[in-house]
Coordinates of C-alpha atoms in Angstrom, one line a residue:
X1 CA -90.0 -60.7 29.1
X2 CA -87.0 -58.3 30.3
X3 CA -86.8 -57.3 33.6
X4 CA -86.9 -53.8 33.8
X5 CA -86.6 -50.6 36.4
X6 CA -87.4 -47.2 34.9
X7 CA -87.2 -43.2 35.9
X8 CA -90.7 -41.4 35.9
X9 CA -91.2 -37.2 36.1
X10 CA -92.5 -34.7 34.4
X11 CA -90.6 -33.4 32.8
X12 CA -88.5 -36.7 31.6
X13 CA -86.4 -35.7 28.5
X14 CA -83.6 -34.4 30.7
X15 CA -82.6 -37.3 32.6
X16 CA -78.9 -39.1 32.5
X17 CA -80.5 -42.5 35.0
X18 CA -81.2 -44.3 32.1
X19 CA -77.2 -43.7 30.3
X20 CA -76.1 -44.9 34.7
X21 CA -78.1 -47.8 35.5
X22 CA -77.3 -48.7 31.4
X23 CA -73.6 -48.6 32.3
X24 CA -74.1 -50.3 35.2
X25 CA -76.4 -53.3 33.3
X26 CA -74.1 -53.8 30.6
X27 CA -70.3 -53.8 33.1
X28 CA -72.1 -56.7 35.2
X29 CA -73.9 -58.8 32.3
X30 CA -77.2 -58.4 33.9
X31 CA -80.3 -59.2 31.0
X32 CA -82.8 -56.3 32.1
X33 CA -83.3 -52.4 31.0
X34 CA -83.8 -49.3 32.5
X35 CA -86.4 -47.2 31.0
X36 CA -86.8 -43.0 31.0
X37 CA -90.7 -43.0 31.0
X38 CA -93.3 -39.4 31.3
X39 CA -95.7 -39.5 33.7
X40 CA -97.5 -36.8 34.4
X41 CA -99.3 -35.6 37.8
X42 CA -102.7 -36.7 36.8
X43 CA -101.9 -39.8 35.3
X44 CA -99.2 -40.7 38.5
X45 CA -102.3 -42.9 40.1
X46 CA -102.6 -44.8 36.8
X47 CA -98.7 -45.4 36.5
X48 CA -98.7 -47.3 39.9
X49 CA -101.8 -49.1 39.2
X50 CA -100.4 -50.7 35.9
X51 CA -97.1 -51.4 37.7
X52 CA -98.6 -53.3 40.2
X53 CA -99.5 -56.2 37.5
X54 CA -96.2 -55.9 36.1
X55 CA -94.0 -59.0 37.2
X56 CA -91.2 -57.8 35.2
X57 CA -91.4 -54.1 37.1
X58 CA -88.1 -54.0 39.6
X59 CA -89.2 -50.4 40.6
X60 CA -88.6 -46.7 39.9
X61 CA -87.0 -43.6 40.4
X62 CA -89.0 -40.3 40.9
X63 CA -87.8 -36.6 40.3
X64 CA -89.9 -34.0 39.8
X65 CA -92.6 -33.5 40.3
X66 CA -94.0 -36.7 42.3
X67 CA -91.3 -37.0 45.2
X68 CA -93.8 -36.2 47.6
X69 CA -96.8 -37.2 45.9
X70 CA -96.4 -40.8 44.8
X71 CA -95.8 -41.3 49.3
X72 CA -99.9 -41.7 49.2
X73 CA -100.1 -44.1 46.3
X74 CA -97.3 -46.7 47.5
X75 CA -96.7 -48.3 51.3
X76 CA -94.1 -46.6 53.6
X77 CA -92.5 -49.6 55.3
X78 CA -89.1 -47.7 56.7
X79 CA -91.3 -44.6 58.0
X80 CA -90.1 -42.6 55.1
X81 CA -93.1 -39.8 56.0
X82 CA -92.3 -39.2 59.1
X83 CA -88.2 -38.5 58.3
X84 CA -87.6 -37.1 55.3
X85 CA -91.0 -36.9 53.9
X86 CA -90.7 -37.5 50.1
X87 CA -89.6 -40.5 48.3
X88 CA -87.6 -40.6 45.5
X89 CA -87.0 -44.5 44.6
X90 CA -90.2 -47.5 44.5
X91 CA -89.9 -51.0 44.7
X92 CA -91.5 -54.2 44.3
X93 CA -91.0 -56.0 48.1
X94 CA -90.7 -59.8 47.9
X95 CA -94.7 -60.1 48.7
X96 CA -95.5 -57.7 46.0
X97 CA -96.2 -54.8 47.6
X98 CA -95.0 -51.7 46.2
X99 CA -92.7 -49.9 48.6
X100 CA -91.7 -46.2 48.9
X101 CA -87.8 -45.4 49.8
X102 CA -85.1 -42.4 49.7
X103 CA -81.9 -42.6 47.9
X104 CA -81.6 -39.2 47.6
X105 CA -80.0 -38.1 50.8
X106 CA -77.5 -40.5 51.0
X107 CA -76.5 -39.3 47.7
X108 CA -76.2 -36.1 48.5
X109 CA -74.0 -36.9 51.5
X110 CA -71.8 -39.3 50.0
X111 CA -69.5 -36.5 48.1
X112 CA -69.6 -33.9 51.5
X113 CA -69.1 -36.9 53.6
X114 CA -65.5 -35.5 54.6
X115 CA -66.9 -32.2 55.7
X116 CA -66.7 -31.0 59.4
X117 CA -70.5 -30.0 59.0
X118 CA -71.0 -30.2 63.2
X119 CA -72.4 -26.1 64.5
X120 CA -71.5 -24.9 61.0
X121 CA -74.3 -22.8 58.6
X122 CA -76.0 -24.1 55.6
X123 CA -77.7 -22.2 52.9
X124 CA -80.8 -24.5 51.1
X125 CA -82.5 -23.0 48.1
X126 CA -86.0 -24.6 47.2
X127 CA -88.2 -26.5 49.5
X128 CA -89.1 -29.8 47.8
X129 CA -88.7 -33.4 47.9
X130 CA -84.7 -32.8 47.2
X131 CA -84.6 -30.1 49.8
X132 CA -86.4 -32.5 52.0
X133 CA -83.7 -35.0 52.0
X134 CA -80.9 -32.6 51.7
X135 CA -82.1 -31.3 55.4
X136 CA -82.7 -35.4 56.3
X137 CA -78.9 -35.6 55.9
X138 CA -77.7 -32.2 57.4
X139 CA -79.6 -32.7 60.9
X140 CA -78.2 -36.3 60.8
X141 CA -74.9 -34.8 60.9
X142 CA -75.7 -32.2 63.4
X143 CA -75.8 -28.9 61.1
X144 CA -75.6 -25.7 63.2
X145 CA -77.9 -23.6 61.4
X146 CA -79.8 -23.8 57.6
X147 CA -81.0 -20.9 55.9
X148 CA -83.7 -21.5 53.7
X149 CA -84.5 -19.0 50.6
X150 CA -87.9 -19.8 48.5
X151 CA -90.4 -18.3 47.0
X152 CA -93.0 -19.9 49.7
X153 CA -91.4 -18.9 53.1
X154 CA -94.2 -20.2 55.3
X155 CA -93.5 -23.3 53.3
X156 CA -89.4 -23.3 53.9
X157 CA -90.2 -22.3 57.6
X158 CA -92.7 -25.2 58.4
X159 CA -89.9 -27.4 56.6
X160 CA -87.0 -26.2 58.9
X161 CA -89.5 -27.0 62.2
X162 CA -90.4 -30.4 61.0
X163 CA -86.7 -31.3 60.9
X164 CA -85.9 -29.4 64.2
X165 CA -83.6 -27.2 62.6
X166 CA -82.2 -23.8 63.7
X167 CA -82.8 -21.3 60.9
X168 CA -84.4 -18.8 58.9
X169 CA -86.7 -19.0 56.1
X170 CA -86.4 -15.9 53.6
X171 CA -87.4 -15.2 50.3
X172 CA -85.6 -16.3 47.6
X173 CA -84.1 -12.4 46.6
X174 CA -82.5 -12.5 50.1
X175 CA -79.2 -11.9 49.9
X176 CA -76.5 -14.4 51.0
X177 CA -75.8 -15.1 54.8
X178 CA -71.7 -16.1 54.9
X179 CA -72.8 -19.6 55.5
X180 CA -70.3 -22.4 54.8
X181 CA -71.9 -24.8 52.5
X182 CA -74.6 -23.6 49.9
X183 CA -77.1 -26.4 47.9
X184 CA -79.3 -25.2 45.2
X185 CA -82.2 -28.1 45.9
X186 CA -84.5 -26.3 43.4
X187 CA -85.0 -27.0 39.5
X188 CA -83.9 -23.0 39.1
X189 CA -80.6 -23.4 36.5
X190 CA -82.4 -26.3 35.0
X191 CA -83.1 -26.7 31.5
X192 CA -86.1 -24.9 30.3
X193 CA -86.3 -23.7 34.0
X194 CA -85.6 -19.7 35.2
X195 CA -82.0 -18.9 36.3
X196 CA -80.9 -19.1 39.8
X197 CA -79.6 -15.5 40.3
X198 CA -77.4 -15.5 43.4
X199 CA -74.8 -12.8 44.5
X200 CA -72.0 -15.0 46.1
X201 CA -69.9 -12.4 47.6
X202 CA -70.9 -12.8 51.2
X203 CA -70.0 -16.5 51.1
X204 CA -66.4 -17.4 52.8
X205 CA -63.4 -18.7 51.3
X206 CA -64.2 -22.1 52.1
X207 CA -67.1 -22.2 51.2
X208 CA -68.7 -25.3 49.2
X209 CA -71.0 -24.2 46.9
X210 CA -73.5 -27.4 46.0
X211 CA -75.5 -27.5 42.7
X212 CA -77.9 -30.4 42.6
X213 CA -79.0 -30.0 39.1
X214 CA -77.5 -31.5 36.3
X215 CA -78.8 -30.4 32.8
X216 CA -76.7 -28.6 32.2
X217 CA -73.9 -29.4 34.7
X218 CA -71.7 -26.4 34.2
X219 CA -75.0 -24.3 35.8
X220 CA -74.5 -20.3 36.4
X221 CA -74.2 -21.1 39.9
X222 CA -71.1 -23.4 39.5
X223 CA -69.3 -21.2 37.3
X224 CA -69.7 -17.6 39.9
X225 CA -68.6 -20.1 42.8
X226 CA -65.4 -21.5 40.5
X227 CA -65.1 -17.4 39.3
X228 CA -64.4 -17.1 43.3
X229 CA -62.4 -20.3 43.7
X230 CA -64.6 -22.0 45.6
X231 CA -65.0 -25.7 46.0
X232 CA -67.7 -27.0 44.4
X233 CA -69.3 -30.1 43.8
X234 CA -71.9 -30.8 40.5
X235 CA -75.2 -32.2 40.5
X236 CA -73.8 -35.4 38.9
X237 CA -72.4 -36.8 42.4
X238 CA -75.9 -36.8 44.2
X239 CA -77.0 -38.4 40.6
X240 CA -74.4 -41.4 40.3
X241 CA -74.8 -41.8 44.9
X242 CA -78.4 -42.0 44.9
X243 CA -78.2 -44.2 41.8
X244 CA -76.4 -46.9 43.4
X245 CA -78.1 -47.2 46.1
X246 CA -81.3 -47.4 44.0
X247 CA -79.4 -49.5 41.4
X248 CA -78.8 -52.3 44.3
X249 CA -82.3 -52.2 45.5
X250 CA -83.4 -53.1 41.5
X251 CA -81.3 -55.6 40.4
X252 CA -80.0 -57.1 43.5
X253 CA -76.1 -56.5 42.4
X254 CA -73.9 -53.9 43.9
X255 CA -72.8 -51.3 40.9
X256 CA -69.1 -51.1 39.7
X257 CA -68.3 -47.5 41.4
X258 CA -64.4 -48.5 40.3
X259 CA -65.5 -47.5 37.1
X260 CA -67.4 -44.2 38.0
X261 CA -64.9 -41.8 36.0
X262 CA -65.5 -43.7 32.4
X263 CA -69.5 -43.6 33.8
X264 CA -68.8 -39.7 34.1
X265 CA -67.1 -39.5 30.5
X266 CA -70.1 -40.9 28.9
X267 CA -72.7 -38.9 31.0
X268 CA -70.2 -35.6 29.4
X269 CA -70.7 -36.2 25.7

């Protein structure tokens, strides 16, 4: 049999991890897939459970809606719960255990990483596994002050304490603080998902404005902040960062990031 790694969520059809870890496959000559497969909340137990037997399982990726679920059903070995709190990547240790990691927030750092981010404020919409890691990364590099906005604000505020973050937590109507980086962490712009409706006037001129999703890429969001001239950076970078690191945990091989703007033409068609 073909080794194999796959992507699991609900929903699934969306996803562009199997076209990146395909690339990736195919540049280095390695003989093994990467699958796009459903898995739904209730059947997220079962999924593991069948894994477990699979010798020719690598591992997995996780988006929504399991990032912080599948953390009970597979071991924690880096102290993943107690940091960030989600997991988005699963993989088979050398002993067979099944083991629960984050790729997500160094991802999502990677194409900021030459940002003076030290005192300044943040704006986070959404409070879930991505916002988890999204915070994970800005109190690693000392972020002044995050504003959440969600639906859930006891939620957003209990999020901001566990990080020890200086902040507020508002509802997701709230208008804009003039913050100077703004991340949409939610699946709002998405697909099949309600807009993200967001007056951008208060925001600086240098302000980044950060759009995680990437189905569609061009999202509402990205288009008012590029209206405004605003940098802005698509949710295809956290994709293709977090892959890699994921991709090396898999297959063992580092991916061939030289080639990352043919690997973004063929994620555009």
């Amino acid at each position: 049999m073909t080794a194999y790694a796959e992507v699991i969520g609900d929903p699934i059809a969306h996803s562009k991890s199997p076209l990146i870890h395909g690339f990736w496959l195919k540049a280095l000559g390695i003989d093994a897939e990467y699958r796009a497969t459903h898995v739904t909340p209730d059947g997220l137990a079962a999924y593991f459970d069948a894994r477990r037997g699979d010798p020719d399982w690598r591992g997995c990726n996780i988006t929504i809606p399991h990032k912080q679920a599948a953390l009970d059903l597979v071991e924690d070995r880096g102290g993943v719960r107690a940091t960030i709190g989600a997991i988005n990547t699963v993989v088979r240790a050398e002993d067979g255990v099944l083991v629960g990691t984050n790729t997500d927030a160094g991802g999502f750092y990677a194409p900021i990483a030459g940002l003076d981010l030290e005192g300044r404020h943040a704006v986070v919409v959404g409070a879930g596994g991505g916002a988890r890691a999204i915070l994970f990364a800005l109190s690693r590099v000392g972020i002044g002050r995050v504003t959440i906005l969600n639906r859930n604000v006891l939620k957003a505020a209990a999020l901001l304490s566990s990080f020890g973050i200086k902040g507020d937590a508002l509802p997701l109507a709230s208008p804009l603080p003039p913050a100077d980086l703004l991340v949409n962490a939610s699946a709002l712009g998405m697909k099949g998902q309600p807009p993200l409706e967001l007056d951008l006037s208060p925001l600086p001129e240098h302000a980044v404005v950060y759009d995680i999703v990437y189905a569609p890429l061009e999202t509402e969001l990205l288009a008012q902040a590029r209206e405004r001239e605003l940098d802005t950076v698509d949710g295809l970078e956290m994709l293709v960062g977090q892959a890699a690191l994921a991709f090396e945990l898999f297959f063992g091989a580092e991916p061939p990031r030289d080639r990352d703007e043919e690997l973004r033409e063929l994620l555009l068609k």
